[in-house]
Amino acid sequence: MTTATAVKLDLRPLGPHFGAEVEGLDLATATDEELAAVRAALVDRKVLFFREQSLDDDGQVALGRRLGELTASHPVVGGVDEAHPEIYALDSADNGFADVWHTDVTFMPRPPLGSILRAVILPPTGGDTSWADSQLAYDSLSAPVKELADQLTAVHDGNREFGYYLAQRRGGKGNVWDGEIVTRLEPVEHPVVRVHPETGRKGIFVNPGFTSHIVGVSEAESRAILDLLYAHLTKPEHIVRHRWRAGDVAMWDNRSTAHYANRDYGDAHRVMHRITLRGDRPFGPGRTDG
Ligand SMILES: O=C(O)CCC(=O)C(=O)O
Ligand SMILES: [Fe+2]
């Protein structure tokens, strides 16, 4: 008898709790049972790596559709080409860098649940990507700081990263998100501590890329609290770092991680293609929904 739980993936953990390489699985030909096991491992290990895969753009989109509901490429930036409105290209030749710690698209009310990233063109060396485990980071805060963080709400604002692009390159008409055309990036509020909807675990849910400030405290308090949380989130114990090879695919849970792409390869060319799985509205410890 075959059930979803009967399939066991060959996982090589990258740390005691966080990150794993999935060995011997071809994402282009994986069975439904194997993908169900991948989906479960994604929540458990938070970031998964699949070495030297053979996916092209169509294959990446097909894989994403088997794992969840795909979003448009990005709320502001269009797809890589007309045939692939779901693919967000990060191209170093077009200023596509992600060298600030962030969690994807937290400046929208419903950020993506997860992201699937494929290495398309890599520099000869460098361009590694790192992920931080926001749940491990939350768990290792002291009890009084956890209690403080649990009560806080933060504003996330995409204008610093994407406001110029929206106004100048798109003439104020962005892309589609949650069924609506994005014409302005209205700042949104999210809990500073996010409760994972599938596990109930808490994680730090602020990031330097998109969080502008904490609500209801002074500017100096907001800065100090955010700096404390960022420094803690990105401690080496909470990080895995991936050295890309051609074709590699990374898949991560945006509800429990943040990430950062090294910009250390000079003028070399680096292109990554990303798709995102539709997510729900983040909620914190004090609420049952957003
Ligand atoms: O370029 C990378 O490695 C990561 C880019 C990024 O932030 C993303 O794909 O969400
Ligand atoms: Fe990202």
XYZ file of C-alpha atoms and ligand atoms in Angstrom:
301
model
C 0.000 0.000 0.000
C 1.246 3.470 -0.839
C 0.385 6.485 1.255
C 1.889 9.943 1.333
C 3.668 9.136 4.568
C 5.052 5.876 3.219
C 7.637 7.706 1.113
C 10.800 8.506 2.964
C 13.057 11.163 1.516
C 16.795 10.810 1.645
C 17.493 13.898 3.764
C 20.958 15.096 4.675
C 20.428 17.547 7.541
C 22.583 20.697 7.451
C 22.267 21.317 11.167
C 20.489 19.881 14.197
C 17.166 21.522 13.379
C 17.416 23.600 10.263
C 18.003 22.986 6.568
C 18.492 19.765 4.614
C 19.684 18.552 1.260
C 17.248 16.176 -0.389
C 19.357 13.575 -2.123
C 18.474 11.433 -5.100
C 15.204 13.134 -5.979
C 14.590 14.442 -9.502
C 12.062 17.258 -9.119
C 11.032 16.925 -12.771
C 9.802 13.355 -12.326
C 8.923 13.190 -8.618
C 5.748 11.300 -7.714
C 2.839 12.868 -5.828
C 3.884 10.897 -2.763
C 7.428 12.198 -2.985
C 6.189 15.773 -3.317
C 3.905 15.308 -0.316
C 6.984 14.239 1.630
C 8.859 17.303 0.322
C 6.013 19.540 1.463
C 6.155 17.998 4.953
C 9.955 18.271 5.099
C 9.704 21.923 4.075
C 7.752 22.782 7.210
C 10.025 20.677 9.388
C 13.458 21.695 7.996
C 12.351 25.138 6.681
C 14.816 25.220 3.792
C 15.512 22.347 1.421
C 18.136 22.037 -1.292
C 17.956 19.857 -4.396
C 21.313 19.627 -6.138
C 21.917 19.877 -9.893
C 18.344 19.511 -11.070
C 17.274 19.709 -14.724
C 14.283 22.059 -14.449
C 13.669 24.771 -17.014
C 11.140 27.593 -16.567
C 8.185 25.401 -17.544
C 9.379 22.663 -15.232
C 9.795 25.076 -12.343
C 6.252 26.401 -12.775
C 4.847 22.871 -13.108
C 6.622 21.842 -9.915
C 5.266 24.879 -8.074
C 1.713 24.096 -9.168
C 2.035 20.607 -7.738
C 3.137 22.038 -4.381
C 0.598 24.829 -3.939
C -1.086 27.781 -5.569
C 1.354 30.033 -7.398
C 1.354 33.805 -7.038
C 2.269 36.227 -9.785
C 6.035 36.799 -10.016
C 6.015 39.760 -7.616
C 3.567 42.526 -6.605
C 5.535 45.139 -8.547
C 7.876 43.328 -10.947
C 6.422 41.377 -13.884
C 7.288 37.858 -14.965
C 10.497 36.873 -16.722
C 8.638 36.680 -20.060
C 5.079 36.536 -21.355
C 4.896 32.780 -21.106
C 5.952 32.778 -17.449
C 4.086 35.449 -15.462
C 4.814 33.449 -12.288
C 8.608 33.652 -12.571
C 10.473 36.467 -10.864
C 13.970 36.865 -12.285
C 16.787 38.168 -10.124
C 19.392 39.204 -12.666
C 22.580 40.919 -11.485
C 22.744 42.726 -14.860
C 19.399 44.337 -14.021
C 20.170 45.243 -10.426
C 18.630 42.022 -9.143
C 20.339 41.728 -5.786
C 19.065 40.555 -2.429
C 21.945 41.586 -0.178
C 19.736 42.666 2.708
C 18.218 40.155 5.122
C 14.556 39.777 4.292
C 11.587 37.469 4.099
C 9.880 37.563 0.725
C 7.163 40.128 0.116
C 6.285 40.827 3.772
C 5.223 44.310 2.634
C 1.951 42.804 1.374
C -0.973 41.714 3.582
C -0.581 38.110 2.413
C 3.073 37.313 1.840
C 3.937 34.072 0.067
C 4.001 30.872 2.086
C 7.165 29.701 0.436
C 9.577 30.312 -2.405
C 11.275 28.025 -4.911
C 14.492 29.386 -6.374
C 16.549 27.962 -9.239
C 20.097 28.834 -10.197
C 20.129 29.785 -13.900
C 23.466 31.576 -14.377
C 26.089 31.539 -11.638
C 29.248 33.570 -11.150
C 32.508 31.557 -11.128
C 32.682 31.988 -7.353
C 30.578 33.729 -4.736
C 26.884 34.537 -4.805
C 26.048 32.158 -1.954
C 22.678 32.518 -0.272
C 22.082 32.183 3.473
C 18.888 31.464 5.401
C 18.114 32.193 9.038
C 15.778 30.070 11.155
C 13.385 32.535 12.765
C 11.813 29.916 15.037
C 15.106 28.715 16.448
C 16.003 32.380 16.941
C 12.745 33.064 18.761
C 13.172 29.990 20.962
C 16.619 31.099 22.070
C 15.532 34.568 23.187
C 15.262 35.066 26.948
C 11.800 34.764 28.455
C 11.337 38.510 29.162
C 12.339 39.482 25.605
C 10.029 36.819 24.163
C 7.243 38.264 26.249
C 7.966 41.757 24.950
C 8.229 40.647 21.317
C 4.999 38.631 21.579
C 3.062 41.830 22.202
C 4.498 43.923 19.381
C 3.258 44.773 15.906
C 5.474 46.079 13.102
C 4.925 48.027 9.919
C 6.337 46.590 6.676
C 6.846 48.957 3.776
C 7.927 47.926 0.283
C 8.511 51.453 -0.933
C 12.189 51.661 -0.070
C 13.003 48.575 -2.156
C 10.317 48.801 -4.852
C 8.755 52.286 -4.777
C 11.158 53.682 -7.339
C 10.683 50.686 -9.613
C 6.893 50.992 -9.356
C 6.902 54.705 -10.133
C 9.697 54.938 -12.692
C 9.814 51.608 -14.470
C 6.156 50.718 -14.313
C 4.638 54.188 -14.450
C 2.688 53.490 -11.256
C 1.016 50.331 -12.527
C 2.691 47.385 -10.901
C 1.811 43.740 -11.188
C -0.964 41.613 -9.690
C -1.130 40.320 -6.139
C -4.032 38.485 -4.555
C -6.142 39.202 -7.601
C -5.622 42.955 -7.629
C -3.422 45.256 -9.659
C -0.862 46.917 -7.399
C -0.671 50.656 -7.976
C 0.749 51.676 -4.598
C 2.604 49.957 -1.825
C 0.472 50.704 1.203
C 2.478 49.875 4.351
C 1.021 46.876 6.214
C 1.100 45.694 9.824
C 2.196 42.220 10.876
C 2.867 40.723 14.303
C 6.556 40.830 15.340
C 6.186 37.195 16.384
C 4.465 35.022 13.820
C 2.686 31.810 14.755
C 3.223 29.171 12.090
C -0.208 28.110 10.894
C 0.798 24.468 10.403
C 2.851 23.832 13.545
C 1.884 26.563 16.026
C 5.570 27.387 16.519
C 6.536 31.009 17.019
C 9.168 32.832 14.999
C 10.640 36.319 14.730
C 8.829 37.970 11.825
C 10.587 41.267 11.258
C 13.298 41.826 8.654
C 15.659 44.653 7.680
C 14.504 44.560 4.064
C 10.904 45.550 4.623
C 10.145 46.287 8.277
C 10.098 50.056 8.795
C 9.238 50.355 12.494
C 7.411 48.947 15.478
C 4.000 50.342 16.267
C 3.285 52.198 19.515
C 6.855 52.735 20.727
C 9.253 55.636 20.216
C 11.481 55.756 17.154
C 14.550 55.118 19.322
C 12.855 52.161 21.023
C 11.767 50.777 17.670
C 15.315 51.001 16.272
C 16.833 49.371 19.360
C 14.286 46.538 19.479
C 14.623 45.814 15.759
C 18.416 45.878 15.947
C 18.327 43.451 18.845
C 16.013 41.084 16.972
C 18.004 41.293 13.711
C 21.320 40.639 15.464
C 19.795 37.657 17.222
C 18.035 36.296 14.123
C 21.255 36.297 12.102
C 23.559 34.684 14.680
C 25.686 31.986 13.011
C 23.884 29.259 14.983
C 20.660 30.172 13.208
C 22.062 30.156 9.669
C 22.616 27.753 6.805
C 24.561 28.877 3.756
C 24.242 27.418 0.291
C 27.023 27.362 -2.298
C 25.144 27.109 -5.547
C 25.843 24.730 -8.413
C 24.186 24.991 -11.819
C 20.603 23.744 -11.696
C 20.337 23.750 -7.904
C 16.894 24.406 -6.491
C 16.223 25.838 -3.030
C 12.792 25.742 -1.461
C 12.009 27.611 1.739
C 9.194 28.353 4.149
C 8.735 32.132 4.372
C 6.739 31.718 7.585
C 9.805 30.578 9.485
C 12.897 31.958 7.723
C 14.690 35.020 6.381
C 17.422 35.021 3.737
C 20.303 36.989 2.231
C 22.194 36.670 -1.067
C 25.898 37.586 -1.036
C 26.838 40.293 -3.494
C 30.500 39.399 -3.640
C 31.104 38.480 -7.290
C 31.961 41.817 -8.845
C 30.729 42.232 -12.406
C 30.163 38.529 -12.983
C 26.698 37.579 -14.119
C 24.242 35.824 -11.813
C 20.630 34.986 -12.681
C 18.141 33.236 -10.422
C 14.513 32.391 -11.177
C 11.986 32.320 -8.348
C 8.380 31.309 -7.979
C 6.288 31.810 -4.841
C 3.468 29.814 -3.278
C 0.452 31.788 -2.135
C 0.287 32.266 1.621
C -2.121 33.465 4.239
C -2.289 36.448 6.487
C 0.274 36.229 9.291
C -1.065 36.065 12.838
C 0.639 36.471 16.176
C 0.405 34.841 19.606
C -2.407 37.094 20.810
C -4.738 36.612 17.883
C -6.438 33.841 16.040
C -6.227 35.619 12.703
C -4.897 38.787 11.124
O 19.522 35.579 -5.221
C 19.316 34.816 -4.286
O 20.065 33.890 -4.001
C 18.121 35.011 -3.414
C 17.236 36.053 -3.957
C 16.017 36.243 -3.132
O 15.984 36.973 -2.186
C 14.829 35.480 -3.487
O 14.863 34.692 -4.432
O 13.814 35.632 -2.791
Fe 14.101 36.869 -1.246
